[in-house]
mmCIF file of C-alpha atoms in Angstrom:
data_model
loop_
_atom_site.group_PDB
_atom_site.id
_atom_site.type_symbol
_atom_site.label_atom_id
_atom_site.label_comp_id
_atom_site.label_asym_id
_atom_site.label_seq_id
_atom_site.Cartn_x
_atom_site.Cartn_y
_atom_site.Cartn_z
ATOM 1 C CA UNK A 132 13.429 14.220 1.812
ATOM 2 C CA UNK A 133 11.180 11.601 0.800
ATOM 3 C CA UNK A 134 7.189 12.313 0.450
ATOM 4 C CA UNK A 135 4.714 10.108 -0.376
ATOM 5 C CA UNK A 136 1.210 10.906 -1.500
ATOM 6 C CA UNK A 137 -1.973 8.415 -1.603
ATOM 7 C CA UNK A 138 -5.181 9.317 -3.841
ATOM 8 C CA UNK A 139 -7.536 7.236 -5.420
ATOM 9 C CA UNK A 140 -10.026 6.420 -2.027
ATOM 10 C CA UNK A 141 -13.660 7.073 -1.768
ATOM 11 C CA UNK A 142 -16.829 5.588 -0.953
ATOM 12 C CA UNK A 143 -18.160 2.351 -2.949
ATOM 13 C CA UNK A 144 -20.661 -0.686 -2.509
ATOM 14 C CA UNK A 145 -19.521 -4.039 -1.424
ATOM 15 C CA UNK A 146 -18.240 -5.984 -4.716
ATOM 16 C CA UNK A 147 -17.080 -2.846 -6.139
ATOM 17 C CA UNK A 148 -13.264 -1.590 -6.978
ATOM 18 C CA UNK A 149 -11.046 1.309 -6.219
ATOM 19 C CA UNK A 150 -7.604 1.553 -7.333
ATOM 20 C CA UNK A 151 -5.062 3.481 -4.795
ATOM 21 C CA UNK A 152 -1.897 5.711 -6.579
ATOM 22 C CA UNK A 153 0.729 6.156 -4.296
ATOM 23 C CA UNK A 154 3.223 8.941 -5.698
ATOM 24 C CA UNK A 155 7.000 8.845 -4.046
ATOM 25 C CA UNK A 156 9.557 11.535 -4.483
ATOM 26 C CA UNK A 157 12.850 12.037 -2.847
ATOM 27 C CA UNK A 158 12.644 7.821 -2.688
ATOM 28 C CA UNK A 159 15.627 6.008 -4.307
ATOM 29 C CA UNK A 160 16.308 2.641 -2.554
ATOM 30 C CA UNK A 161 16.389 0.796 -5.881
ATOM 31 C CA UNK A 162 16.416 -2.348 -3.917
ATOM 32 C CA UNK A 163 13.847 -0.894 -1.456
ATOM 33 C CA UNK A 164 10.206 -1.949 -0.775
ATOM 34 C CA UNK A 165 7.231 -0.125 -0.184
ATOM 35 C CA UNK A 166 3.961 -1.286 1.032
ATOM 36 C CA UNK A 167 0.404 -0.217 1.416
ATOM 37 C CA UNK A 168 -1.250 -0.431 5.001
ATOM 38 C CA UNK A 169 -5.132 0.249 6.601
ATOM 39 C CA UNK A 170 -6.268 1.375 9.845
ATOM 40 C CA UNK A 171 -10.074 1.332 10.658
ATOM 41 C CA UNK A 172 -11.486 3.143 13.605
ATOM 42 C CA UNK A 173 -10.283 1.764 17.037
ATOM 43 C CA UNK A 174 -7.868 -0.676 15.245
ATOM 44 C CA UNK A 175 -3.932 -0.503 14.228
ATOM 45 C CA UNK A 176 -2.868 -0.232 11.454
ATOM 46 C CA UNK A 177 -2.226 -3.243 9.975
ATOM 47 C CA UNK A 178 -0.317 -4.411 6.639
ATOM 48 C CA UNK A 179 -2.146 -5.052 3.636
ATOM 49 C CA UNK A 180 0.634 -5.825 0.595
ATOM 50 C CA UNK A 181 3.933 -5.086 -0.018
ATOM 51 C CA UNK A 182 6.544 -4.580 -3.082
ATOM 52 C CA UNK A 183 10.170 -5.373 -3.497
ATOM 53 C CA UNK A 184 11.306 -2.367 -6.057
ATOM 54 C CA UNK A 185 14.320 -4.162 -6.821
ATOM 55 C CA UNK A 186 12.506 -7.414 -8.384
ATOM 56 C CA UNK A 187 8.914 -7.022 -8.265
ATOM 57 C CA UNK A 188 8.276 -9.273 -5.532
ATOM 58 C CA UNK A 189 4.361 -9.132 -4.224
ATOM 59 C CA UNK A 190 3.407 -9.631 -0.733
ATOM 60 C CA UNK A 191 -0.168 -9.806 0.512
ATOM 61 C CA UNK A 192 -1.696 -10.163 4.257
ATOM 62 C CA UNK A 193 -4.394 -13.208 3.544
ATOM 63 C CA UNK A 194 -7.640 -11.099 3.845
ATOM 64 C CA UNK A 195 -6.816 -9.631 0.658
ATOM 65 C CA UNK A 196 -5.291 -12.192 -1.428
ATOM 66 C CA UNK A 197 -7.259 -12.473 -4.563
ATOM 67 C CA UNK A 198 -8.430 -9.721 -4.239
ATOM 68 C CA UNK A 199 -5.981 -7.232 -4.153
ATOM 69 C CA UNK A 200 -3.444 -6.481 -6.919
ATOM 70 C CA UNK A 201 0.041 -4.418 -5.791
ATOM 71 C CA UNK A 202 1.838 -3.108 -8.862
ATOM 72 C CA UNK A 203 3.784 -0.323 -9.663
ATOM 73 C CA UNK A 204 3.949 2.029 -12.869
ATOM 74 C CA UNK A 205 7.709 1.266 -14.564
ATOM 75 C CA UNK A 206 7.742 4.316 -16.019
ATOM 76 C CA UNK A 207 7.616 6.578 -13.709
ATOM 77 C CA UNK A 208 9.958 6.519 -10.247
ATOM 78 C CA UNK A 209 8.183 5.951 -8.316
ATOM 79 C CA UNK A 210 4.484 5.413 -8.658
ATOM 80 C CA UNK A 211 2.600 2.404 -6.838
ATOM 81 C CA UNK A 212 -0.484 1.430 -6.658
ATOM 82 C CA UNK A 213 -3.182 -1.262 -4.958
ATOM 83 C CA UNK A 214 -6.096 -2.273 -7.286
ATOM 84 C CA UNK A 215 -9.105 -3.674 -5.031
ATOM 85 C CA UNK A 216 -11.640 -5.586 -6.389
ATOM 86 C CA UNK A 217 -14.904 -7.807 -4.987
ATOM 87 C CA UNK A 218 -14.413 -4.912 -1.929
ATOM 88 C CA UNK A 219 -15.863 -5.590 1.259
ATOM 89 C CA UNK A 220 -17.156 -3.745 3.955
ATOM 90 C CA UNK A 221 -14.534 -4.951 6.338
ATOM 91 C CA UNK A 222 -12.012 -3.058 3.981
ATOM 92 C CA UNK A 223 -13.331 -0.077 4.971
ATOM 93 C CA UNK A 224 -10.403 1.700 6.361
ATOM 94 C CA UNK A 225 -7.566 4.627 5.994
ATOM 95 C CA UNK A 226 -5.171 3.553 3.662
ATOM 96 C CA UNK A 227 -1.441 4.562 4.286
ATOM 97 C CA UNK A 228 1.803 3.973 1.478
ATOM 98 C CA UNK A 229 5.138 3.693 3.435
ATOM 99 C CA UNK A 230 8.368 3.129 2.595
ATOM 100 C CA UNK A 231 11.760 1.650 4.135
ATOM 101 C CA UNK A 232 15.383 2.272 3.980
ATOM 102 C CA UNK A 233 17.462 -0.612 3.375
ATOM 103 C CA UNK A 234 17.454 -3.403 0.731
ATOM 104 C CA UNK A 235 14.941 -5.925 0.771
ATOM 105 C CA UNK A 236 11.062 -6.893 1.324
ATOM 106 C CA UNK A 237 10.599 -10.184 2.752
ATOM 107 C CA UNK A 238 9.098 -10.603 5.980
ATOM 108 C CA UNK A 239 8.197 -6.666 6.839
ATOM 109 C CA UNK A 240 4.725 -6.324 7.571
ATOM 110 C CA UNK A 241 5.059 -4.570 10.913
ATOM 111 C CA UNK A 242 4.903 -0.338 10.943
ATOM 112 C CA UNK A 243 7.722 -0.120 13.100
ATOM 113 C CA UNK A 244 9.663 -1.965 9.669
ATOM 114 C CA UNK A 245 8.579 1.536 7.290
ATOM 115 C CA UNK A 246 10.563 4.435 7.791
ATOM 116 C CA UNK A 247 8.218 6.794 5.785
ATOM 117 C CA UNK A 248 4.709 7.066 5.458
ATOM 118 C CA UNK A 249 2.149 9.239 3.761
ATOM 119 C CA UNK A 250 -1.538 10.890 5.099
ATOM 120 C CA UNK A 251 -3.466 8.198 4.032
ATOM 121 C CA UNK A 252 -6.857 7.815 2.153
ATOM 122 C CA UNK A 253 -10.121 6.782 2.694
ATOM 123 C CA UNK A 254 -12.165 3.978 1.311
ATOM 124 C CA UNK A 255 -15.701 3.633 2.837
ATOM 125 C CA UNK A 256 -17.595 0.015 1.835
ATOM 126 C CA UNK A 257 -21.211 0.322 1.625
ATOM 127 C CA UNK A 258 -23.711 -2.302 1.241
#
């Protein structure tokens, strides 16, 4: 059964940083991707970055580019994570980790593309 689990959110001032942990267990596509997605009140959720386990391939939507850094811990199995920086108040949102069966990451972006998702956290920007 696989379960992931987000930490890291909270409340900060625009230009500050948070960095998200997502923690997977039960996960073992080694050619899989995960990704990190938001949804803000009275929006959908919408994709944010994704990460090709089997070769480190980064993804991000364009809001965040430079701004956001997808990585994952190579020691542990599996641990990912989304450093934001120079955050903004439009990035105030939940923040969901998913997963998908199957190889591959290129060109999933959409929810109905992640087969497993976690409860999300929250990150609040403040001016």
């Amino acid at each position: 059964q696989v379960q992931l689990m987000e930490s890291g959110g909270g409340s900060v001032q625009t230009g500050g940083s948070l960095r998200l942990t997502c923690t997977a267990s039960g996960y073992y596509a080694s050619n899989g991707c995960m990704a990190w997605f938001r949804q803000a009140p009275g929006k959908e959720r919408e994709w944010v970055a994704r990460f090709y386990i089997g070769g480190d391939g980064k993804y991000y939507t364009d809001s965040v580019k430079g701004r956001f850094t997808i990585s994952r811990d190579k020691t542990k199995w599996i641990v990912l994570y989304l450093q934001m920086s120079n955050l903004k108040s439009d990035d105030t949102a939940m923040y969901y980790c998913a997963a998908r069966d199957g190889d591959g990451c290129a060109g999933h972006s959409s929810t109905t593309d992640f087969d497993y998702w976690g409860q999300g956290t929250q990150v609040t920007v403040s001016s």
